[in-house]
Every structure is written in C-alpha cells, then in structure tokens.
C-alpha cells in the first residue's frame, strides 16, 4: 500500500505528540513493507502565492536506527498558527490560486490512502482532489484545530462551549502573519535549535502559559470591544464553517480517545464515520514490575505548568493539604513553574530517554487536566511502568484505565483532586491494588497494535 501522510513536518523542526505519532506510524508502516510519504506545510514566499511542492529525503532516528522517509514540502501553504491562535482570519481561508497542483501531485504520487493529522496549513483543494480521484482519506483527532483556533477549546479557566462570539478575546494576542511566515521559513528551521532561539522560545512560552492562567483583567474601551465582538460572531463562525467543510471529504475519522469522539461529534456532519483507536509511540516500552509503597507519597507531574493541564488546580489542592499539616508527599514537576511550593522538586523538561529515571521511584502519576485532553501519552508511559494514575474525566487516556479498574478517575475539581490525593496518602494499599492489576492485566500489546488497527481504516 502507498500511504501519503499530511502532518506539521519532521523533527526537530516540529515536535510534540502529533509529530511523534505520525513519524512512528510511518515507520511502523514502512517496516511492514508499505510505501510512505509525508507532505507538510513549508515556507510562505513573500512574493508569488502559487502552491508548489519540493520533494526530498528526510532521515530520522527511531529506536537507534536511521530511517529515511520521502518528504514533500508544500511551498505557500495556508498559515500554520500552531497553538498560538488566529488573528488575521481571512488569511486562513484564502482559496488556492492553482488548485490543479494538488491533482497533478496526487496523480504523480498515486497514493492508496491519505492520512491527515492536522488541518493546519492545508487547503481543502487537496481533499477535493483526493475525492475526485477516488483516494481514501483518514483524519486523526490530535487536537481541536478547526473547531477552536487555539486548538484546546479552553478559555477563562474552563472548557469552552464553542461560542465563536468569544473567539476574538481569546485570539487577541495571536501571532501576526509576519511572525508566522518567519516560523515557517527555511532560515528558522536552520536556527531553531540555537541557544538564542531556544531562550527566546522559552521566554515566549513562559509568558504564553502565564497568560493562559489569568482571566482577561483589562478590557478595551467599550466601542472597540463591541466592534471586536461583532467581528468575532461573523468571522470566527465563518472560520469554523470553513474547516467543517473539510470533513465532507474525509472518509473516516480516527478518534484517538472517547473524549475526542464526544467533542468532535458535536461539530461533525452526522453522516461522518469514525472509530476510537487509542494510540502509542515507539519510545514507550513495556517495563511493568510489582512495586512497594512506603515513606512519602512520590507524585509525578510530567506536563507543562499550565492551567489547562490542571497544574494550578493541583498546586492549590496540595498547598491546602500542606497548610493543613498533611505533608507526607512530594511532587516531581517535569517543567519549570514560576511559583514553586516547598513540597515540589522541579525537574525541568524531560525526554523519552528519561522515563526509567522518572518512574523508577514514582508512586503515582497525576494528570489533572481541565481541558478536553485528546489523549495523554504520560498516562500510557506510567502504565507501562505499572505506576498507578490519577486522572480527570477530561483526559482522553482515561480509556486505558478501564473505567477506574486500573487507576483513579475523578471529576475535574480542586476538591475532588484534594480528597483523592488525601485518600491515597492515608490508604497506600489502593496503590498496591492498582499496581498488581496493571502488572497482571494491562494489555500493552493491544495499544501497540493500534498501528495495525489504523491501517484497516485505509481499506
């Protein structure tokens, strides 16, 4: 089978769970003898906006092996905002000036299936051409782009109900088109990993996450605010309708969790077909073992110190326990929060090579997300070390806990989180029970075989 993937690009230019999953899926398919290619949104020229394609080879290190993939850079794609939001909405809905380019490309590549991992940078003309040529299309729900310009459906400390009338406020600090063009430039790709660029990115993301933790405290003058709301009602609804149109040309949606299925079904055309398939990646290995529990409860939080991830709710809950004299715990934070409590050990960002260290002495993983987290590889990582997990109902990877049989699932509130942790501190035998169940019953092979299940969607 010949499979064309559309994603954000290859590492190190692009990173994150979406990128990792796409590359690993391509690798697994290549190992089975399939021919795979990746198309991705590349640079935007300052002059001339016709779409063209640059084909090359890209080599990745997977499981210590060098693996070569066919790469197709789309020159002059639509803008790629990542998770920064959308301000100049009309630029994201511009029609392709030479739609025949997609038909010509697909005839040359001749794929049996096209697997779409994001709509960012993508023209609908690709999907229209695929439908006209009878090529099957699959879409994986890695995030909520297309439904939400900031991809999270999260605003003012809680999940958003999809009200486009409030999008203008959420997206007021989005990147300008000039900034987006710089981030999509070939020059940026070359210098992305330089010390200066890393520092600038870190400062920007710290400010970005800090802003995410605050309500909008300062309002614009009344006249400007009403103008913004009027613009939001019309333009952001049009933007959502633009991406809803894409789904008319998708044959089947791969929901990576029950959470994404529930959310996407609110917006998809009712006739859209779909299937839930939980996912994995090549760096997660089965290293389960029986554990003992004594001493301080060692809690692991391997995520960004961000409100949508539930970090501030977790901190408030633990701060209250600490103030009440319950101090038989510590929290390993694998990010760099600006405000640190006495029970925290700030470990910084981690990589897959650090998993043995992270989970060797861990007692409990906490994933207290407030947004509709589409999946959550950290939960799978913990289970593969037989470390019990405490998650909210909004974490997609709760599917792996078998309705609470292999871990604790709670409502996304501070009080529920506080009481669950307090219960675990006082009743360590619950961790022993979960550990033994995970060790004996968790079927990692089922998750690893998700690559095979996805492949069936192409047929």
XYZ file of C-alpha atoms in Angstrom:
459
model
C 0.000 0.000 0.000
C 1.160 3.558 -0.761
C 0.220 5.991 2.019
C 0.552 9.778 1.965
C 0.565 11.425 5.407
C -0.114 15.106 5.942
C 1.403 16.463 9.152
C 3.179 19.530 10.520
C 6.640 18.342 9.496
C 9.570 16.263 10.718
C 11.545 16.622 13.968
C 13.384 18.673 15.049
C 11.541 21.366 13.069
C 8.276 20.172 14.579
C 7.865 18.360 17.880
C 5.104 17.166 20.187
C 2.781 14.194 20.339
C 1.215 14.727 16.915
C 4.597 14.779 15.174
C 5.933 11.848 17.180
C 2.899 9.697 16.470
C 2.908 10.453 12.747
C 6.602 9.596 12.302
C 6.266 6.409 14.364
C 3.197 5.338 12.417
C 5.066 5.911 9.157
C 7.999 3.897 10.489
C 5.740 1.003 11.510
C 4.086 1.047 8.099
C 7.439 1.133 6.339
C 8.601 -1.841 8.433
C 5.604 -3.779 7.104
C 6.613 -3.046 3.528
C 4.299 -0.142 2.765
C 5.478 2.921 0.858
C 5.011 6.068 2.933
C 5.445 9.786 2.275
C 4.842 12.904 4.341
C 3.510 16.175 2.980
C 3.888 19.156 5.294
C 3.321 22.951 5.233
C 6.600 24.712 4.496
C 7.705 28.229 3.735
C 5.456 31.048 2.591
C 7.083 33.154 -0.118
C 6.979 36.915 0.207
C 6.047 37.199 -3.449
C 4.054 34.767 -5.521
C 1.458 32.592 -3.812
C 1.073 29.647 -6.162
C 1.369 26.287 -4.429
C 4.236 24.062 -5.464
C 5.962 21.044 -3.950
C 9.564 20.290 -3.072
C 10.400 16.589 -2.776
C 13.398 15.315 -0.835
C 14.508 12.701 1.701
C 14.349 13.094 5.465
C 16.237 10.846 7.894
C 15.021 10.203 11.426
C 16.486 8.245 14.350
C 13.925 5.698 15.529
C 14.892 3.063 18.081
C 18.542 3.948 17.371
C 18.089 3.219 13.682
C 18.378 5.742 10.858
C 15.165 5.648 8.848
C 14.709 7.564 5.601
C 11.322 8.953 4.561
C 10.075 10.674 1.429
C 9.327 14.313 2.218
C 7.052 16.668 0.290
C 7.271 20.284 1.421
C 4.265 22.345 0.362
C 5.514 25.787 -0.625
C 2.975 28.572 0.027
C 0.563 26.645 2.233
C -2.063 28.365 4.320
C -0.634 29.796 7.581
C 0.315 27.485 10.465
C -0.632 29.070 13.828
C 0.258 26.018 15.981
C -1.467 26.721 19.334
C -0.953 30.484 19.279
C -4.402 31.379 17.961
C -5.631 33.146 14.828
C -5.927 36.894 14.427
C -6.000 37.649 10.683
C -8.779 35.180 9.996
C -9.218 35.912 6.301
C -5.626 34.789 5.594
C -6.514 31.279 6.768
C -9.411 30.915 4.350
C -7.811 32.131 1.139
C -8.522 29.852 -1.825
C -5.670 28.125 -3.588
C -4.660 30.062 -6.717
C -3.666 26.912 -8.612
C -5.812 24.017 -7.301
C -4.767 21.830 -10.211
C -1.383 21.479 -8.465
C -2.940 19.053 -5.977
C -4.493 16.906 -8.671
C -1.177 16.763 -10.525
C 0.704 15.836 -7.344
C -1.714 13.072 -6.375
C -1.528 11.613 -9.861
C 2.269 11.517 -9.613
C 2.378 10.147 -6.077
C -0.607 7.850 -6.668
C -1.391 7.060 -3.006
C -3.929 4.436 -1.961
C -4.799 6.491 1.101
C -4.143 9.930 2.562
C -3.836 10.207 6.345
C -4.451 13.738 7.628
C -3.007 14.528 11.066
C -3.905 18.228 11.101
C -5.737 20.809 9.013
C -3.127 23.477 9.770
C -1.673 24.894 6.566
C -3.899 22.652 4.454
C -6.026 23.788 1.532
C -9.357 21.974 1.078
C -8.366 21.592 -2.563
C -6.158 18.633 -1.590
C -9.145 16.784 -0.134
C -11.356 17.729 -3.064
C -8.753 16.363 -5.488
C -8.484 13.151 -3.436
C -12.242 12.659 -3.556
C -12.327 13.220 -7.317
C -9.524 10.678 -7.801
C -11.148 8.105 -5.509
C -8.366 8.180 -2.866
C -9.457 7.204 0.636
C -8.907 9.831 3.366
C -8.465 9.345 7.122
C -8.265 12.091 9.756
C -6.796 11.643 13.270
C -8.058 13.888 16.096
C -4.782 15.005 17.691
C -6.208 18.379 18.782
C -9.220 20.637 18.187
C -7.852 22.834 15.431
C -10.693 23.584 13.041
C -13.125 23.728 15.951
C -11.007 26.047 18.088
C -8.373 28.456 16.677
C -6.203 27.880 19.795
C -6.732 24.091 19.452
C -7.714 23.487 23.103
C -11.354 24.579 23.489
C -10.279 26.137 26.788
C -10.757 29.696 27.982
C -11.026 31.591 31.279
C -10.138 28.550 33.349
C -12.619 26.065 31.924
C -13.643 24.261 28.770
C -15.242 26.392 26.087
C -18.746 25.669 24.850
C -17.721 26.510 21.296
C -19.134 30.049 21.334
C -17.417 31.748 18.381
C -18.576 35.093 19.735
C -15.800 34.923 22.324
C -13.008 33.889 19.967
C -11.828 37.450 19.370
C -10.883 37.882 23.028
C -9.123 34.516 23.140
C -7.122 35.218 19.991
C -6.248 38.860 20.583
C -2.571 38.023 21.225
C -2.156 35.588 18.326
C 0.919 35.758 16.115
C 0.939 38.234 13.246
C 1.264 36.986 9.689
C 4.856 38.234 9.581
C 5.685 36.194 12.696
C 4.026 33.113 11.221
C 5.989 33.498 7.996
C 9.221 33.680 9.968
C 8.360 30.495 11.878
C 7.619 28.735 8.581
C 10.777 29.960 6.894
C 13.737 27.784 5.929
C 16.004 30.123 7.929
C 14.057 29.457 11.115
C 14.382 25.698 10.569
C 18.169 26.075 10.427
C 18.485 28.109 13.621
C 15.586 26.715 15.667
C 17.875 24.752 17.991
C 20.430 27.512 18.540
C 20.877 28.691 22.140
C 19.425 32.112 21.341
C 16.299 30.724 19.660
C 15.723 28.259 22.499
C 15.928 31.077 25.022
C 13.548 33.292 23.039
C 11.099 30.405 22.634
C 11.224 29.572 26.335
C 10.578 33.175 27.351
C 7.698 33.371 24.914
C 6.140 30.098 26.089
C 6.500 31.090 29.745
C 4.604 34.298 29.006
C 2.104 32.342 26.908
C 1.364 29.883 29.742
C 1.261 32.668 32.309
C -1.367 34.460 30.260
C -3.286 31.188 29.968
C -3.598 31.144 33.772
C -5.281 34.547 34.017
C -8.713 35.865 33.225
C -8.755 38.917 30.999
C -8.335 41.674 33.580
C -8.166 44.706 31.347
C -10.975 45.459 28.917
C -10.601 47.613 25.821
C -12.789 50.692 25.548
C -16.459 49.903 25.055
C -16.642 50.876 21.398
C -13.631 48.755 20.420
C -14.924 45.801 22.439
C -18.275 45.771 20.664
C -16.545 46.062 17.292
C -14.393 43.061 18.228
C -17.411 41.004 19.317
C -19.263 41.776 16.097
C -16.204 40.749 14.100
C -15.931 37.569 16.162
C -19.525 36.497 15.576
C -19.175 36.764 11.829
C -15.567 35.912 11.085
C -14.812 33.140 13.558
C -18.058 31.339 12.765
C -17.071 31.536 9.105
C -13.667 30.094 10.024
C -15.251 27.133 11.801
C -17.606 26.558 8.851
C -14.554 26.642 6.561
C -12.963 23.734 8.427
C -16.257 21.860 8.861
C -16.335 21.808 5.079
C -13.106 19.764 5.129
C -14.894 16.881 6.840
C -17.202 16.422 3.861
C -14.190 14.940 2.071
C -12.947 12.756 4.953
C -13.969 9.100 4.638
C -13.351 8.117 8.253
C -12.252 9.886 11.436
C -9.776 8.182 13.751
C -10.727 9.303 17.263
C -7.713 8.691 19.498
C -9.931 8.566 22.595
C -13.542 8.584 23.752
C -13.036 12.222 24.799
C -12.200 13.379 21.264
C -15.119 11.399 19.876
C -17.513 13.078 22.294
C -16.213 16.569 21.491
C -15.867 16.216 17.710
C -19.311 14.648 17.341
C -20.813 17.971 18.416
C -19.406 19.612 15.303
C -19.019 16.919 12.650
C -21.604 16.290 9.952
C -23.829 13.499 11.365
C -23.001 11.144 8.498
C -19.248 11.211 9.276
C -17.902 7.745 10.038
C -15.382 7.214 12.815
C -13.700 4.757 15.162
C -11.931 5.058 18.533
C -8.378 3.673 18.456
C -6.060 4.508 21.366
C -2.508 5.237 20.293
C 1.126 4.625 21.281
C 4.604 5.548 20.102
C 7.868 3.714 19.549
C 9.654 5.063 22.622
C 7.203 3.611 25.144
C 8.238 0.117 26.198
C 6.596 -2.432 28.487
C 8.588 -2.272 31.749
C 5.968 -3.219 34.298
C 7.013 -4.506 37.694
C 5.496 -5.059 41.124
C 6.199 -2.202 43.493
C 6.219 -1.498 47.200
C 4.748 1.576 48.830
C 6.179 3.270 51.904
C 7.551 6.616 53.004
C 6.447 9.830 51.395
C 3.998 9.571 48.527
C 6.012 10.499 45.439
C 3.701 12.123 42.923
C 4.822 12.722 39.346
C 3.501 15.557 37.160
C 5.237 15.257 33.743
C 3.462 18.054 31.897
C 3.595 21.801 31.284
C 2.839 24.023 34.281
C -0.259 25.286 32.570
C -3.785 25.965 33.760
C -5.439 23.856 31.068
C -3.267 20.918 32.182
C -4.570 21.371 35.718
C -1.231 22.385 37.234
C -2.585 25.344 39.198
C -5.537 23.311 40.451
C -3.096 20.607 41.574
C -0.877 23.181 43.264
C -3.856 24.728 45.099
C -5.015 21.295 46.289
C -1.565 20.310 47.540
C -0.973 23.754 49.071
C -4.146 23.285 51.118
C -3.096 19.818 52.274
C 0.326 21.196 53.208
C -1.244 24.066 55.171
C -3.498 21.577 56.996
C -0.466 19.629 58.167
C -0.689 16.780 55.630
C 2.903 16.682 54.399
C 3.604 13.045 53.680
C 4.127 13.673 49.951
C 6.346 15.323 47.384
C 5.672 16.399 43.813
C 8.148 15.932 40.964
C 7.346 18.595 38.359
C 8.803 17.990 34.902
C 8.518 21.581 33.708
C 9.617 24.906 35.154
C 6.798 26.676 37.012
C 7.367 30.243 38.066
C 5.908 29.774 41.546
C 7.272 26.792 43.463
C 5.922 25.350 46.723
C 8.086 23.658 49.362
C 6.933 20.125 48.530
C 7.925 20.452 44.862
C 11.043 19.141 43.161
C 11.448 20.973 39.869
C 12.996 18.532 37.411
C 12.636 20.518 34.171
C 11.642 19.195 30.773
C 12.271 15.531 30.071
C 12.787 13.295 27.064
C 11.838 9.700 26.353
C 15.305 8.619 27.468
C 14.486 9.838 30.984
C 11.462 7.586 31.545
C 13.384 4.977 33.552
C 14.558 7.690 35.945
C 11.130 9.321 36.218
C 9.185 6.167 37.028
C 11.779 4.119 38.921
C 10.721 5.556 42.293
C 7.351 7.104 41.351
C 4.252 6.101 43.318
C 1.549 7.981 41.426
C 1.124 9.866 38.153
C -1.323 12.770 38.292
C -2.933 14.085 35.094
C -5.446 16.688 36.359
C -6.355 18.243 33.008
C -9.158 20.786 32.844
C -9.280 20.931 29.033
C -10.573 18.051 26.921
C -7.156 16.429 26.628
C -7.289 14.442 23.415
C -5.161 11.588 24.772
C -2.093 11.875 27.053
C 0.979 9.735 26.400
C 2.097 10.323 30.006
C -0.680 8.036 31.265
C 0.431 5.274 28.905
C 4.039 5.804 29.988
C 3.084 5.392 33.644
C 1.057 2.240 32.989
C 3.982 0.712 31.129
C 5.964 1.040 34.376
C 2.969 -0.217 36.392
C 2.700 3.176 38.089
C -0.938 3.950 39.006
C -2.517 7.071 37.537
C -4.965 9.620 38.901
C -6.713 11.446 36.046
C -9.741 13.624 35.485
C -12.687 12.654 33.322
C -11.389 15.062 30.671
C -8.184 13.109 29.968
C -8.530 11.007 26.822
C -6.138 8.343 28.105
C -8.644 7.545 30.861
C -9.779 4.899 28.351
C -6.696 2.895 29.321
C -7.797 2.767 32.976
C -10.832 0.606 32.140
C -13.400 2.780 33.922
C -11.291 3.058 37.064
C -10.226 -0.596 37.308
C -6.557 0.243 36.617
C -6.437 3.728 38.123
C -8.492 6.524 39.660
C -10.750 8.777 37.563
C -12.174 11.903 39.209
C -14.166 14.979 38.306
C -12.017 17.992 37.297
C -12.414 19.974 40.519
C -9.913 21.040 43.172
C -11.891 19.431 45.963
C -12.161 16.062 44.187
C -8.430 16.163 43.446
C -7.562 17.104 47.015
C -9.730 14.374 48.526
C -8.431 11.722 46.106
C -4.801 12.501 46.988
C -5.610 12.615 50.690
C -7.311 9.213 50.426
C -4.274 7.745 48.666
C -1.906 9.202 51.272
C -3.914 7.550 54.042
C -4.617 4.306 52.139
C -1.463 3.187 50.330
C -2.989 -0.249 49.787
C -5.043 1.228 46.924
C -1.779 1.862 45.051
C -0.698 -1.697 45.738
C -4.016 -2.933 44.334
C -3.716 -0.817 41.186
C -0.081 -1.802 40.714
C -0.895 -5.505 40.841
C -3.829 -5.126 38.465
C -1.725 -3.162 35.964
C 1.093 -5.688 36.224
C -1.228 -8.640 35.633
C -3.969 -7.260 33.414
C -2.853 -4.238 31.384
C -2.532 -5.367 27.783
C 0.160 -3.173 26.288
C 0.090 -5.282 23.137
C -3.420 -4.041 22.375
C -2.163 -0.452 22.400
C 0.927 -1.277 20.359
C -1.300 -2.964 17.808
C -3.113 0.330 17.273
C -0.904 0.861 14.219
C -2.484 -2.223 12.657
C -5.973 -1.019 13.586
C -5.333 2.345 11.952
C -4.144 0.614 8.809
C -7.537 -1.079 8.494
C -9.123 2.376 8.197
C -7.371 2.849 4.862
C -9.273 -0.036 3.284
